[in-house]
């Protein structure tokens, strides 16, 4: 079976996987939040950065990119992503809606649940922006991660107040 993989974070601008098709898509009932700690990519264990996870929130939705992975590549793709996202993320099944034609498909998404060891949770916007501004890890700065995400969302014409408010706050700190 082919498989749809939904990306709402770095998978949007750096999928780094083999896929046969991709389409902008939405998941309903979930909100993208910078509430997950990053010890291995955009921070270090002593000073974790902040990256996105999905939080259940009635009435919210999250736009991202869905990738169609050929059945022959599914196993290798999961092995690769399970390793890349080992810092608290788990695979979940979700309902996707393609933005272009409202067609629905079942998909898989990586989510960091609220009880994982690296979860940071909500904090005041200024504190989250400050943490992102200061954090750096093996994959680069946390600021680059945030700005890449904001730019990828604009390219998709996606609304995301949380991400764009953080972007503005971090740009202010950078001045
Ligand atoms: C994503 O871009 O969908 C993604 C976010 C967090 C972990 C793994 C993937």
PDB file of C-alpha atoms and ligand atoms in Angstrom:
ATOM      1  CA  UNK A   1       0.000   0.000   0.000  1.00  0.00           C
ATOM      2  CA  UNK A   2       1.139   3.536  -0.752  1.00  0.00           C
ATOM      3  CA  UNK A   3       1.132   5.789   2.266  1.00  0.00           C
ATOM      4  CA  UNK A   4       0.425   9.481   2.824  1.00  0.00           C
ATOM      5  CA  UNK A   5       2.800  11.110   5.292  1.00  0.00           C
ATOM      6  CA  UNK A   6       1.753  14.511   6.652  1.00  0.00           C
ATOM      7  CA  UNK A   7       4.497  17.053   7.397  1.00  0.00           C
ATOM      8  CA  UNK A   8       3.804  20.149   9.480  1.00  0.00           C
ATOM      9  CA  UNK A   9       7.336  21.064  10.581  1.00  0.00           C
ATOM     10  CA  UNK A  10      10.717  20.520   8.995  1.00  0.00           C
ATOM     11  CA  UNK A  11       9.187  17.955   6.653  1.00  0.00           C
ATOM     12  CA  UNK A  12       7.557  20.836   4.785  1.00  0.00           C
ATOM     13  CA  UNK A  13      10.800  22.458   3.664  1.00  0.00           C
ATOM     14  CA  UNK A  14      13.272  19.571   4.122  1.00  0.00           C
ATOM     15  CA  UNK A  15      11.462  16.290   3.507  1.00  0.00           C
ATOM     16  CA  UNK A  16      14.664  14.366   2.815  1.00  0.00           C
ATOM     17  CA  UNK A  17      12.572  11.308   1.908  1.00  0.00           C
ATOM     18  CA  UNK A  18      11.632   9.566  -1.305  1.00  0.00           C
ATOM     19  CA  UNK A  19       8.103  10.398  -2.452  1.00  0.00           C
ATOM     20  CA  UNK A  20       6.061  10.040  -5.613  1.00  0.00           C
ATOM     21  CA  UNK A  21       3.657  12.940  -5.092  1.00  0.00           C
ATOM     22  CA  UNK A  22       3.074  15.755  -2.649  1.00  0.00           C
ATOM     23  CA  UNK A  23       0.080  17.946  -1.926  1.00  0.00           C
ATOM     24  CA  UNK A  24      -0.701  20.744   0.492  1.00  0.00           C
ATOM     25  CA  UNK A  25      -3.084  19.311   3.081  1.00  0.00           C
ATOM     26  CA  UNK A  26      -4.872  20.073   6.358  1.00  0.00           C
ATOM     27  CA  UNK A  27      -5.558  18.144   9.552  1.00  0.00           C
ATOM     28  CA  UNK A  28      -8.627  19.202  11.541  1.00  0.00           C
ATOM     29  CA  UNK A  29      -8.760  19.273  15.326  1.00  0.00           C
ATOM     30  CA  UNK A  30      -5.017  19.802  15.750  1.00  0.00           C
ATOM     31  CA  UNK A  31      -2.926  22.938  16.381  1.00  0.00           C
ATOM     32  CA  UNK A  32       0.800  23.355  15.581  1.00  0.00           C
ATOM     33  CA  UNK A  33       2.686  24.539  18.671  1.00  0.00           C
ATOM     34  CA  UNK A  34       6.338  25.187  19.561  1.00  0.00           C
ATOM     35  CA  UNK A  35       5.907  23.159  22.716  1.00  0.00           C
ATOM     36  CA  UNK A  36       8.353  20.298  22.143  1.00  0.00           C
ATOM     37  CA  UNK A  37      11.927  20.472  23.428  1.00  0.00           C
ATOM     38  CA  UNK A  38      14.743  19.745  20.988  1.00  0.00           C
ATOM     39  CA  UNK A  39      17.850  18.211  22.546  1.00  0.00           C
ATOM     40  CA  UNK A  40      19.213  16.724  19.373  1.00  0.00           C
ATOM     41  CA  UNK A  41      18.533  19.107  16.469  1.00  0.00           C
ATOM     42  CA  UNK A  42      17.949  22.741  17.464  1.00  0.00           C
ATOM     43  CA  UNK A  43      19.276  22.608  21.002  1.00  0.00           C
ATOM     44  CA  UNK A  44      21.301  20.397  23.330  1.00  0.00           C
ATOM     45  CA  UNK A  45      20.278  18.481  26.481  1.00  0.00           C
ATOM     46  CA  UNK A  46      21.531  21.254  28.791  1.00  0.00           C
ATOM     47  CA  UNK A  47      19.809  23.953  26.729  1.00  0.00           C
ATOM     48  CA  UNK A  48      16.984  22.515  24.620  1.00  0.00           C
ATOM     49  CA  UNK A  49      15.488  24.453  21.751  1.00  0.00           C
ATOM     50  CA  UNK A  50      11.790  24.553  20.853  1.00  0.00           C
ATOM     51  CA  UNK A  51      10.289  22.757  17.854  1.00  0.00           C
ATOM     52  CA  UNK A  52       6.746  21.991  16.784  1.00  0.00           C
ATOM     53  CA  UNK A  53       4.350  19.287  17.764  1.00  0.00           C
ATOM     54  CA  UNK A  54       0.601  18.923  17.235  1.00  0.00           C
ATOM     55  CA  UNK A  55      -1.817  19.488  20.101  1.00  0.00           C
ATOM     56  CA  UNK A  56      -5.423  18.347  20.041  1.00  0.00           C
ATOM     57  CA  UNK A  57      -7.633  21.443  19.921  1.00  0.00           C
ATOM     58  CA  UNK A  58     -11.255  21.361  18.858  1.00  0.00           C
ATOM     59  CA  UNK A  59     -12.006  23.898  16.140  1.00  0.00           C
ATOM     60  CA  UNK A  60      -8.352  24.312  15.134  1.00  0.00           C
ATOM     61  CA  UNK A  61      -6.619  23.000  12.049  1.00  0.00           C
ATOM     62  CA  UNK A  62      -3.056  22.716  10.830  1.00  0.00           C
ATOM     63  CA  UNK A  63      -1.885  23.091   7.236  1.00  0.00           C
ATOM     64  CA  UNK A  64       1.182  21.313   5.937  1.00  0.00           C
ATOM     65  CA  UNK A  65       2.429  19.101   3.131  1.00  0.00           C
ATOM     66  CA  UNK A  66       1.339  15.509   2.513  1.00  0.00           C
ATOM     67  CA  UNK A  67       3.817  13.201   0.778  1.00  0.00           C
ATOM     68  CA  UNK A  68       2.817  10.043  -1.026  1.00  0.00           C
ATOM     69  CA  UNK A  69       5.400   7.363  -0.268  1.00  0.00           C
ATOM     70  CA  UNK A  70       5.587   4.343  -2.535  1.00  0.00           C
ATOM     71  CA  UNK A  71       4.892   1.081  -0.726  1.00  0.00           C
ATOM     72  CA  UNK A  72       8.404  -0.165  -1.525  1.00  0.00           C
ATOM     73  CA  UNK A  73       9.865   2.849   0.256  1.00  0.00           C
ATOM     74  CA  UNK A  74       7.562   2.919   3.320  1.00  0.00           C
ATOM     75  CA  UNK A  75       9.750   0.783   5.581  1.00  0.00           C
ATOM     76  CA  UNK A  76      12.946   2.672   4.800  1.00  0.00           C
ATOM     77  CA  UNK A  77      11.150   6.007   5.185  1.00  0.00           C
ATOM     78  CA  UNK A  78       9.867   5.109   8.648  1.00  0.00           C
ATOM     79  CA  UNK A  79      13.265   3.771   9.718  1.00  0.00           C
ATOM     80  CA  UNK A  80      14.853   7.018   8.646  1.00  0.00           C
ATOM     81  CA  UNK A  81      12.228   9.280  10.221  1.00  0.00           C
ATOM     82  CA  UNK A  82      11.982   7.236  13.432  1.00  0.00           C
ATOM     83  CA  UNK A  83      15.709   7.864  13.839  1.00  0.00           C
ATOM     84  CA  UNK A  84      15.564  11.535  12.809  1.00  0.00           C
ATOM     85  CA  UNK A  85      12.615  12.209  15.140  1.00  0.00           C
ATOM     86  CA  UNK A  86      13.585   9.992  18.038  1.00  0.00           C
ATOM     87  CA  UNK A  87      13.354  12.846  20.562  1.00  0.00           C
ATOM     88  CA  UNK A  88       9.850  12.043  21.808  1.00  0.00           C
ATOM     89  CA  UNK A  89       7.849  11.746  18.560  1.00  0.00           C
ATOM     90  CA  UNK A  90       5.481   8.889  17.771  1.00  0.00           C
ATOM     91  CA  UNK A  91       3.576   7.938  14.645  1.00  0.00           C
ATOM     92  CA  UNK A  92      -0.171   8.597  14.600  1.00  0.00           C
ATOM     93  CA  UNK A  93      -2.889   8.016  12.082  1.00  0.00           C
ATOM     94  CA  UNK A  94      -4.771  11.154  10.968  1.00  0.00           C
ATOM     95  CA  UNK A  95      -7.425  12.211   8.494  1.00  0.00           C
ATOM     96  CA  UNK A  96      -6.011  14.509   5.815  1.00  0.00           C
ATOM     97  CA  UNK A  97      -7.887  16.885   3.565  1.00  0.00           C
ATOM     98  CA  UNK A  98      -6.093  18.046   0.421  1.00  0.00           C
ATOM     99  CA  UNK A  99      -6.354  21.797   0.059  1.00  0.00           C
ATOM    100  CA  UNK A 100      -6.719  21.788  -3.725  1.00  0.00           C
ATOM    101  CA  UNK A 101      -9.754  19.536  -4.077  1.00  0.00           C
ATOM    102  CA  UNK A 102     -10.988  18.763  -0.511  1.00  0.00           C
ATOM    103  CA  UNK A 103     -10.352  15.054  -1.138  1.00  0.00           C
ATOM    104  CA  UNK A 104      -9.793  13.071   2.054  1.00  0.00           C
ATOM    105  CA  UNK A 105      -7.216  10.404   2.782  1.00  0.00           C
ATOM    106  CA  UNK A 106      -5.867   8.608   5.803  1.00  0.00           C
ATOM    107  CA  UNK A 107      -2.296   9.561   6.623  1.00  0.00           C
ATOM    108  CA  UNK A 108       0.504   9.187   9.138  1.00  0.00           C
ATOM    109  CA  UNK A 109       1.988  12.017  11.158  1.00  0.00           C
ATOM    110  CA  UNK A 110       4.763  12.294  13.769  1.00  0.00           C
ATOM    111  CA  UNK A 111       3.475  13.828  17.011  1.00  0.00           C
ATOM    112  CA  UNK A 112       5.301  14.432  20.294  1.00  0.00           C
ATOM    113  CA  UNK A 113       2.687  13.623  22.976  1.00  0.00           C
ATOM    114  CA  UNK A 114       2.363  15.758  26.118  1.00  0.00           C
ATOM    115  CA  UNK A 115       3.799  13.003  28.326  1.00  0.00           C
ATOM    116  CA  UNK A 116       7.077  12.546  26.399  1.00  0.00           C
ATOM    117  CA  UNK A 117      10.372  13.205  28.214  1.00  0.00           C
ATOM    118  CA  UNK A 118      11.285  16.226  26.070  1.00  0.00           C
ATOM    119  CA  UNK A 119       7.904  17.985  26.198  1.00  0.00           C
ATOM    120  CA  UNK A 120       8.103  21.612  27.360  1.00  0.00           C
ATOM    121  CA  UNK A 121       4.531  22.791  26.940  1.00  0.00           C
ATOM    122  CA  UNK A 122       3.131  26.269  26.768  1.00  0.00           C
ATOM    123  CA  UNK A 123       5.025  29.346  27.957  1.00  0.00           C
ATOM    124  CA  UNK A 124       4.573  33.109  27.497  1.00  0.00           C
ATOM    125  CA  UNK A 125       5.327  34.185  23.919  1.00  0.00           C
ATOM    126  CA  UNK A 126       8.303  36.314  24.992  1.00  0.00           C
ATOM    127  CA  UNK A 127       9.871  33.376  26.870  1.00  0.00           C
ATOM    128  CA  UNK A 128       9.430  31.001  23.931  1.00  0.00           C
ATOM    129  CA  UNK A 129      10.891  33.598  21.548  1.00  0.00           C
ATOM    130  CA  UNK A 130      13.854  34.141  23.862  1.00  0.00           C
ATOM    131  CA  UNK A 131      14.513  30.403  24.121  1.00  0.00           C
ATOM    132  CA  UNK A 132      14.368  30.042  20.331  1.00  0.00           C
ATOM    133  CA  UNK A 133      16.620  33.088  19.899  1.00  0.00           C
ATOM    134  CA  UNK A 134      19.310  31.585  22.139  1.00  0.00           C
ATOM    135  CA  UNK A 135      19.172  27.906  21.115  1.00  0.00           C
ATOM    136  CA  UNK A 136      21.447  26.070  18.746  1.00  0.00           C
ATOM    137  CA  UNK A 137      22.050  22.366  18.128  1.00  0.00           C
ATOM    138  CA  UNK A 138      23.643  19.933  15.690  1.00  0.00           C
ATOM    139  CA  UNK A 139      21.126  20.789  12.927  1.00  0.00           C
ATOM    140  CA  UNK A 140      21.633  24.554  13.261  1.00  0.00           C
ATOM    141  CA  UNK A 141      20.035  27.460  15.032  1.00  0.00           C
ATOM    142  CA  UNK A 142      16.526  27.365  16.410  1.00  0.00           C
ATOM    143  CA  UNK A 143      15.923  30.759  14.761  1.00  0.00           C
ATOM    144  CA  UNK A 144      16.620  29.269  11.318  1.00  0.00           C
ATOM    145  CA  UNK A 145      14.124  26.471  12.043  1.00  0.00           C
ATOM    146  CA  UNK A 146      11.422  29.000  12.973  1.00  0.00           C
ATOM    147  CA  UNK A 147      12.117  31.293  10.002  1.00  0.00           C
ATOM    148  CA  UNK A 148      12.232  28.365   7.538  1.00  0.00           C
ATOM    149  CA  UNK A 149       8.886  27.153   8.869  1.00  0.00           C
ATOM    150  CA  UNK A 150       7.288  30.604   8.676  1.00  0.00           C
ATOM    151  CA  UNK A 151       8.532  31.064   5.122  1.00  0.00           C
ATOM    152  CA  UNK A 152       7.321  27.581   4.063  1.00  0.00           C
ATOM    153  CA  UNK A 153       3.878  28.344   5.541  1.00  0.00           C
ATOM    154  CA  UNK A 154       3.673  31.620   3.643  1.00  0.00           C
ATOM    155  CA  UNK A 155       4.526  29.724   0.441  1.00  0.00           C
ATOM    156  CA  UNK A 156       1.547  27.453   1.195  1.00  0.00           C
ATOM    157  CA  UNK A 157      -0.651  30.457   1.985  1.00  0.00           C
ATOM    158  CA  UNK A 158      -1.240  28.875   5.378  1.00  0.00           C
ATOM    159  CA  UNK A 159      -2.578  30.785   8.388  1.00  0.00           C
ATOM    160  CA  UNK A 160      -0.761  30.152  11.647  1.00  0.00           C
ATOM    161  CA  UNK A 161      -0.929  32.934  14.207  1.00  0.00           C
ATOM    162  CA  UNK A 162       1.215  31.056  16.721  1.00  0.00           C
ATOM    163  CA  UNK A 163       4.111  30.633  14.276  1.00  0.00           C
ATOM    164  CA  UNK A 164       3.871  34.140  12.803  1.00  0.00           C
ATOM    165  CA  UNK A 165       3.700  35.790  16.246  1.00  0.00           C
ATOM    166  CA  UNK A 166       6.810  33.900  17.311  1.00  0.00           C
ATOM    167  CA  UNK A 167       8.525  34.882  14.071  1.00  0.00           C
ATOM    168  CA  UNK A 168       7.787  38.573  14.747  1.00  0.00           C
ATOM    169  CA  UNK A 169       8.986  38.304  18.343  1.00  0.00           C
ATOM    170  CA  UNK A 170      12.247  36.621  17.307  1.00  0.00           C
ATOM    171  CA  UNK A 171      12.844  39.187  14.534  1.00  0.00           C
ATOM    172  CA  UNK A 172      12.461  41.930  17.164  1.00  0.00           C
ATOM    173  CA  UNK A 173      15.093  40.244  19.337  1.00  0.00           C
ATOM    174  CA  UNK A 174      17.439  39.978  16.332  1.00  0.00           C
ATOM    175  CA  UNK A 175      17.339  43.745  15.624  1.00  0.00           C
TER     176      UNK A 175
HETATM  177  C1  LIG B   1       6.976  17.270  10.462  1.00  0.00           C
HETATM  178  O1  LIG B   1       7.539  18.092   9.791  1.00  0.00           O
HETATM  179  O2  LIG B   1       5.859  16.868  10.198  1.00  0.00           O
HETATM  180  C2  LIG B   1       7.593  16.705  11.645  1.00  0.00           C
HETATM  181  C3  LIG B   1       7.525  17.420  12.787  1.00  0.00           C
HETATM  182  C4  LIG B   1       8.099  16.890  13.910  1.00  0.00           C
HETATM  183  C5  LIG B   1       8.721  15.671  13.856  1.00  0.00           C
HETATM  184  C6  LIG B   1       8.734  14.978  12.685  1.00  0.00           C
HETATM  185  C7  LIG B   1       8.158  15.487  11.570  1.00  0.00           C
END
